[in-house]
Amino acid sequence: MAENKTILIAEDSSVILNLTKKILELQNYKILTAKNGGEVIKQVENNKIDAILMDLNIPIKNGMECSKEIRAHKDKQIANIPIIAVTGNANNYTMEDFKEVGINEYLPKPLDFDMLVQTVKKHTGEL
């Protein structure tokens, strides 16, 4: 069940972060947050995370760099966390670019919240 699943939201916009957090909390997910790429890496190393919603334009390390670093992690559990990219600039990237850094799926901004919930459920094994 969703109440045992933890989602890391990597997002530097407080508005989007809080909205996304509320939507997923309503689905009984436990939410962790990161405002930049440095925090993302700390969170995945200190918590059991079931999926990551990764904004590609976060500061310090962008979402592409973070995804690459997570996939290269020596801890296999961390290296295999599903990563869902969230971006308003999907046109700057191809699915090939996403696959190359290990992103499982992407959601365009503005977020469609039904799609968000469905995608998170899919990657946490609930669909």
mmCIF file with all atom_site columns, C-alpha atoms in Angstrom:
data_model
loop_
_atom_site.group_PDB
_atom_site.id
_atom_site.type_symbol
_atom_site.label_atom_id
_atom_site.label_alt_id
_atom_site.label_comp_id
_atom_site.label_asym_id
_atom_site.label_entity_id
_atom_site.label_seq_id
_atom_site.pdbx_PDB_ins_code
_atom_site.Cartn_x
_atom_site.Cartn_y
_atom_site.Cartn_z
_atom_site.occupancy
_atom_site.B_iso_or_equiv
_atom_site.pdbx_formal_charge
_atom_site.auth_seq_id
_atom_site.auth_comp_id
_atom_site.auth_asym_id
_atom_site.auth_atom_id
_atom_site.pdbx_PDB_model_num
ATOM 1   C CA . MET A 1 1   ? 0.000  0.000  0.000   1.00 0.00 ? 1   MET A CA 1
ATOM 2   C CA . ALA A 1 2   ? 0.984  3.590  -0.656  1.00 0.00 ? 2   ALA A CA 1
ATOM 3   C CA . GLU A 1 3   ? 1.402  4.453  3.032   1.00 0.00 ? 3   GLU A CA 1
ATOM 4   C CA . ASN A 1 4   ? 4.645  2.456  3.091   1.00 0.00 ? 4   ASN A CA 1
ATOM 5   C CA . LYS A 1 5   ? 6.015  4.185  -0.003  1.00 0.00 ? 5   LYS A CA 1
ATOM 6   C CA . THR A 1 6   ? 8.306  7.186  0.149   1.00 0.00 ? 6   THR A CA 1
ATOM 7   C CA . ILE A 1 7   ? 8.575  9.661  -2.714  1.00 0.00 ? 7   ILE A CA 1
ATOM 8   C CA . LEU A 1 8   ? 11.379 12.200 -2.982  1.00 0.00 ? 8   LEU A CA 1
ATOM 9   C CA . ILE A 1 9   ? 10.310 15.410 -4.702  1.00 0.00 ? 9   ILE A CA 1
ATOM 10  C CA . ALA A 1 10  ? 13.282 17.339 -6.081  1.00 0.00 ? 10  ALA A CA 1
ATOM 11  C CA . GLU A 1 11  ? 11.879 20.764 -6.929  1.00 0.00 ? 11  GLU A CA 1
ATOM 12  C CA . ASP A 1 12  ? 13.139 24.306 -6.287  1.00 0.00 ? 12  ASP A CA 1
ATOM 13  C CA . SER A 1 13  ? 9.769  26.016 -6.778  1.00 0.00 ? 13  SER A CA 1
ATOM 14  C CA . SER A 1 14  ? 7.973  26.089 -3.396  1.00 0.00 ? 14  SER A CA 1
ATOM 15  C CA . VAL A 1 15  ? 4.577  26.427 -5.087  1.00 0.00 ? 15  VAL A CA 1
ATOM 16  C CA . ILE A 1 16  ? 5.010  23.341 -7.277  1.00 0.00 ? 16  ILE A CA 1
ATOM 17  C CA . LEU A 1 17  ? 6.689  21.454 -4.430  1.00 0.00 ? 17  LEU A CA 1
ATOM 18  C CA . ASN A 1 18  ? 3.877  22.097 -1.953  1.00 0.00 ? 18  ASN A CA 1
ATOM 19  C CA . LEU A 1 19  ? 1.141  21.328 -4.460  1.00 0.00 ? 19  LEU A CA 1
ATOM 20  C CA . THR A 1 20  ? 2.789  18.081 -5.581  1.00 0.00 ? 20  THR A CA 1
ATOM 21  C CA . LYS A 1 21  ? 3.434  17.118 -1.963  1.00 0.00 ? 21  LYS A CA 1
ATOM 22  C CA . LYS A 1 22  ? -0.242 17.649 -1.017  1.00 0.00 ? 22  LYS A CA 1
ATOM 23  C CA . ILE A 1 23  ? -1.505 15.627 -3.989  1.00 0.00 ? 23  ILE A CA 1
ATOM 24  C CA . LEU A 1 24  ? 0.758  12.680 -3.138  1.00 0.00 ? 24  LEU A CA 1
ATOM 25  C CA . GLU A 1 25  ? 0.072  12.881 0.609   1.00 0.00 ? 25  GLU A CA 1
ATOM 26  C CA . LEU A 1 26  ? -3.623 12.524 -0.220  1.00 0.00 ? 26  LEU A CA 1
ATOM 27  C CA . GLN A 1 27  ? -2.639 9.196  -1.817  1.00 0.00 ? 27  GLN A CA 1
ATOM 28  C CA . ASN A 1 28  ? -0.933 8.183  1.474   1.00 0.00 ? 28  ASN A CA 1
ATOM 29  C CA . TYR A 1 29  ? 2.641  8.582  0.252   1.00 0.00 ? 29  TYR A CA 1
ATOM 30  C CA . LYS A 1 30  ? 5.340  9.707  2.644   1.00 0.00 ? 30  LYS A CA 1
ATOM 31  C CA . ILE A 1 31  ? 7.074  12.722 1.077   1.00 0.00 ? 31  ILE A CA 1
ATOM 32  C CA . LEU A 1 32  ? 10.670 13.852 1.339   1.00 0.00 ? 32  LEU A CA 1
ATOM 33  C CA . THR A 1 33  ? 11.839 16.986 -0.438  1.00 0.00 ? 33  THR A CA 1
ATOM 34  C CA . ALA A 1 34  ? 15.018 18.397 -1.920  1.00 0.00 ? 34  ALA A CA 1
ATOM 35  C CA . LYS A 1 35  ? 15.437 21.947 -3.219  1.00 0.00 ? 35  LYS A CA 1
ATOM 36  C CA . ASN A 1 36  ? 18.691 21.228 -5.076  1.00 0.00 ? 36  ASN A CA 1
ATOM 37  C CA . GLY A 1 37  ? 20.858 18.455 -6.464  1.00 0.00 ? 37  GLY A CA 1
ATOM 38  C CA . GLY A 1 38  ? 23.069 18.264 -3.387  1.00 0.00 ? 38  GLY A CA 1
ATOM 39  C CA . GLU A 1 39  ? 20.030 17.580 -1.197  1.00 0.00 ? 39  GLU A CA 1
ATOM 40  C CA . VAL A 1 40  ? 18.791 14.898 -3.613  1.00 0.00 ? 40  VAL A CA 1
ATOM 41  C CA . ILE A 1 41  ? 21.945 12.836 -3.167  1.00 0.00 ? 41  ILE A CA 1
ATOM 42  C CA . LYS A 1 42  ? 21.844 13.260 0.651   1.00 0.00 ? 42  LYS A CA 1
ATOM 43  C CA . GLN A 1 43  ? 18.189 12.173 0.765   1.00 0.00 ? 43  GLN A CA 1
ATOM 44  C CA . VAL A 1 44  ? 18.711 9.013  -1.323  1.00 0.00 ? 44  VAL A CA 1
ATOM 45  C CA . GLU A 1 45  ? 21.705 8.011  0.803   1.00 0.00 ? 45  GLU A CA 1
ATOM 46  C CA . ASN A 1 46  ? 19.915 8.567  4.134   1.00 0.00 ? 46  ASN A CA 1
ATOM 47  C CA . ASN A 1 47  ? 16.399 7.268  3.396   1.00 0.00 ? 47  ASN A CA 1
ATOM 48  C CA . LYS A 1 48  ? 14.682 4.363  1.690   1.00 0.00 ? 48  LYS A CA 1
ATOM 49  C CA . ILE A 1 49  ? 13.043 6.005  -1.314  1.00 0.00 ? 49  ILE A CA 1
ATOM 50  C CA . ASP A 1 50  ? 10.605 4.254  -3.646  1.00 0.00 ? 50  ASP A CA 1
ATOM 51  C CA . ALA A 1 51  ? 10.566 6.837  -6.447  1.00 0.00 ? 51  ALA A CA 1
ATOM 52  C CA . ILE A 1 52  ? 11.960 10.278 -7.247  1.00 0.00 ? 52  ILE A CA 1
ATOM 53  C CA . LEU A 1 53  ? 10.113 13.127 -8.946  1.00 0.00 ? 53  LEU A CA 1
ATOM 54  C CA . MET A 1 54  ? 13.058 15.026 -10.388 1.00 0.00 ? 54  MET A CA 1
ATOM 55  C CA . ASP A 1 55  ? 12.724 18.561 -11.671 1.00 0.00 ? 55  ASP A CA 1
ATOM 56  C CA . LEU A 1 56  ? 15.426 18.873 -14.330 1.00 0.00 ? 56  LEU A CA 1
ATOM 57  C CA . ASN A 1 57  ? 16.150 22.539 -13.558 1.00 0.00 ? 57  ASN A CA 1
ATOM 58  C CA . ILE A 1 58  ? 17.142 22.352 -9.902  1.00 0.00 ? 58  ILE A CA 1
ATOM 59  C CA . PRO A 1 59  ? 20.224 24.282 -8.734  1.00 0.00 ? 59  PRO A CA 1
ATOM 60  C CA . ILE A 1 60  ? 23.689 22.933 -7.760  1.00 0.00 ? 60  ILE A CA 1
ATOM 61  C CA . LYS A 1 61  ? 23.335 19.700 -9.772  1.00 0.00 ? 61  LYS A CA 1
ATOM 62  C CA . ASN A 1 62  ? 20.531 19.628 -12.316 1.00 0.00 ? 62  ASN A CA 1
ATOM 63  C CA . GLY A 1 63  ? 18.146 16.697 -12.610 1.00 0.00 ? 63  GLY A CA 1
ATOM 64  C CA . MET A 1 64  ? 20.106 15.082 -15.447 1.00 0.00 ? 64  MET A CA 1
ATOM 65  C CA . GLU A 1 65  ? 23.356 15.156 -13.405 1.00 0.00 ? 65  GLU A CA 1
ATOM 66  C CA . CYS A 1 66  ? 21.560 13.834 -10.287 1.00 0.00 ? 66  CYS A CA 1
ATOM 67  C CA . SER A 1 67  ? 19.977 11.009 -12.277 1.00 0.00 ? 67  SER A CA 1
ATOM 68  C CA . LYS A 1 68  ? 23.365 10.018 -13.691 1.00 0.00 ? 68  LYS A CA 1
ATOM 69  C CA . GLU A 1 69  ? 24.924 10.071 -10.211 1.00 0.00 ? 69  GLU A CA 1
ATOM 70  C CA . ILE A 1 70  ? 22.087 7.977  -8.723  1.00 0.00 ? 70  ILE A CA 1
ATOM 71  C CA . ARG A 1 71  ? 22.388 5.374  -11.508 1.00 0.00 ? 71  ARG A CA 1
ATOM 72  C CA . ALA A 1 72  ? 26.157 5.125  -10.904 1.00 0.00 ? 72  ALA A CA 1
ATOM 73  C CA . HIS A 1 73  ? 25.741 4.699  -7.129  1.00 0.00 ? 73  HIS A CA 1
ATOM 74  C CA . LYS A 1 74  ? 27.586 1.735  -5.577  1.00 0.00 ? 74  LYS A CA 1
ATOM 75  C CA . ASP A 1 75  ? 24.478 0.775  -3.548  1.00 0.00 ? 75  ASP A CA 1
ATOM 76  C CA . LYS A 1 76  ? 22.305 -1.151 -6.016  1.00 0.00 ? 76  LYS A CA 1
ATOM 77  C CA . GLN A 1 77  ? 19.084 -0.240 -4.164  1.00 0.00 ? 77  GLN A CA 1
ATOM 78  C CA . ILE A 1 78  ? 19.850 3.445  -4.635  1.00 0.00 ? 78  ILE A CA 1
ATOM 79  C CA . ALA A 1 79  ? 21.017 2.949  -8.227  1.00 0.00 ? 79  ALA A CA 1
ATOM 80  C CA . ASN A 1 80  ? 17.667 1.339  -9.114  1.00 0.00 ? 80  ASN A CA 1
ATOM 81  C CA . ILE A 1 81  ? 15.246 3.905  -7.626  1.00 0.00 ? 81  ILE A CA 1
ATOM 82  C CA . PRO A 1 82  ? 12.709 4.844  -10.336 1.00 0.00 ? 82  PRO A CA 1
ATOM 83  C CA . ILE A 1 83  ? 13.280 8.429  -11.514 1.00 0.00 ? 83  ILE A CA 1
ATOM 84  C CA . ILE A 1 84  ? 10.424 10.437 -13.026 1.00 0.00 ? 84  ILE A CA 1
ATOM 85  C CA . ALA A 1 85  ? 11.670 13.622 -14.646 1.00 0.00 ? 85  ALA A CA 1
ATOM 86  C CA . VAL A 1 86  ? 9.481  16.698 -14.360 1.00 0.00 ? 86  VAL A CA 1
ATOM 87  C CA . THR A 1 87  ? 10.209 19.565 -16.718 1.00 0.00 ? 87  THR A CA 1
ATOM 88  C CA . GLY A 1 88  ? 8.783  22.544 -18.492 1.00 0.00 ? 88  GLY A CA 1
ATOM 89  C CA . ASN A 1 89  ? 11.581 22.212 -21.075 1.00 0.00 ? 89  ASN A CA 1
ATOM 90  C CA . ALA A 1 90  ? 11.044 18.689 -22.371 1.00 0.00 ? 90  ALA A CA 1
ATOM 91  C CA . ASN A 1 91  ? 11.669 20.022 -25.885 1.00 0.00 ? 91  ASN A CA 1
ATOM 92  C CA . ASN A 1 92  ? 15.314 20.509 -24.907 1.00 0.00 ? 92  ASN A CA 1
ATOM 93  C CA . TYR A 1 93  ? 15.634 16.759 -24.350 1.00 0.00 ? 93  TYR A CA 1
ATOM 94  C CA . THR A 1 94  ? 14.776 13.568 -26.203 1.00 0.00 ? 94  THR A CA 1
ATOM 95  C CA . MET A 1 95  ? 13.631 10.281 -24.660 1.00 0.00 ? 95  MET A CA 1
ATOM 96  C CA . GLU A 1 96  ? 17.108 9.083  -25.679 1.00 0.00 ? 96  GLU A CA 1
ATOM 97  C CA . ASP A 1 97  ? 18.720 11.764 -23.455 1.00 0.00 ? 97  ASP A CA 1
ATOM 98  C CA . PHE A 1 98  ? 16.500 10.656 -20.568 1.00 0.00 ? 98  PHE A CA 1
ATOM 99  C CA . LYS A 1 99  ? 17.320 6.964  -21.101 1.00 0.00 ? 99  LYS A CA 1
ATOM 100 C CA . GLU A 1 100 ? 21.030 7.753  -21.272 1.00 0.00 ? 100 GLU A CA 1
ATOM 101 C CA . VAL A 1 101 ? 21.055 9.144  -17.708 1.00 0.00 ? 101 VAL A CA 1
ATOM 102 C CA . GLY A 1 102 ? 18.634 6.496  -16.436 1.00 0.00 ? 102 GLY A CA 1
ATOM 103 C CA . ILE A 1 103 ? 15.362 8.440  -16.232 1.00 0.00 ? 103 ILE A CA 1
ATOM 104 C CA . ASN A 1 104 ? 12.423 6.012  -16.329 1.00 0.00 ? 104 ASN A CA 1
ATOM 105 C CA . GLU A 1 105 ? 9.721  8.425  -17.466 1.00 0.00 ? 105 GLU A CA 1
ATOM 106 C CA . TYR A 1 106 ? 8.978  12.115 -17.714 1.00 0.00 ? 106 TYR A CA 1
ATOM 107 C CA . LEU A 1 107 ? 6.039  14.374 -16.972 1.00 0.00 ? 107 LEU A CA 1
ATOM 108 C CA . PRO A 1 108 ? 5.701  17.785 -18.625 1.00 0.00 ? 108 PRO A CA 1
ATOM 109 C CA . LYS A 1 109 ? 4.907  20.943 -16.663 1.00 0.00 ? 109 LYS A CA 1
ATOM 110 C CA . PRO A 1 110 ? 2.358  22.227 -15.945 1.00 0.00 ? 110 PRO A CA 1
ATOM 111 C CA . LEU A 1 111 ? 1.711  18.946 -14.152 1.00 0.00 ? 111 LEU A CA 1
ATOM 112 C CA . ASP A 1 112 ? -1.406 16.951 -14.841 1.00 0.00 ? 112 ASP A CA 1
ATOM 113 C CA . PHE A 1 113 ? -2.098 15.681 -11.321 1.00 0.00 ? 113 PHE A CA 1
ATOM 114 C CA . ASP A 1 114 ? -4.056 12.591 -12.420 1.00 0.00 ? 114 ASP A CA 1
ATOM 115 C CA . MET A 1 115 ? -1.127 11.660 -14.650 1.00 0.00 ? 115 MET A CA 1
ATOM 116 C CA . LEU A 1 116 ? 1.277  12.379 -11.773 1.00 0.00 ? 116 LEU A CA 1
ATOM 117 C CA . VAL A 1 117 ? -0.540 10.008 -9.401  1.00 0.00 ? 117 VAL A CA 1
ATOM 118 C CA . GLN A 1 118 ? -0.853 7.308  -12.051 1.00 0.00 ? 118 GLN A CA 1
ATOM 119 C CA . THR A 1 119 ? 2.847  7.559  -12.993 1.00 0.00 ? 119 THR A CA 1
ATOM 120 C CA . VAL A 1 120 ? 3.980  7.414  -9.356  1.00 0.00 ? 120 VAL A CA 1
ATOM 121 C CA . LYS A 1 121 ? 1.727  4.401  -8.712  1.00 0.00 ? 121 LYS A CA 1
ATOM 122 C CA . LYS A 1 122 ? 3.119  2.669  -11.786 1.00 0.00 ? 122 LYS A CA 1
ATOM 123 C CA . HIS A 1 123 ? 6.726  3.138  -10.649 1.00 0.00 ? 123 HIS A CA 1
ATOM 124 C CA . THR A 1 124 ? 6.052  2.143  -7.031  1.00 0.00 ? 124 THR A CA 1
ATOM 125 C CA . GLY A 1 125 ? 4.412  -1.104 -8.151  1.00 0.00 ? 125 GLY A CA 1
ATOM 126 C CA . GLU A 1 126 ? 0.839  -0.159 -7.246  1.00 0.00 ? 126 GLU A CA 1
ATOM 127 C CA . LEU A 1 127 ? -0.728 -0.359 -10.701 1.00 0.00 ? 127 LEU A CA 1
#
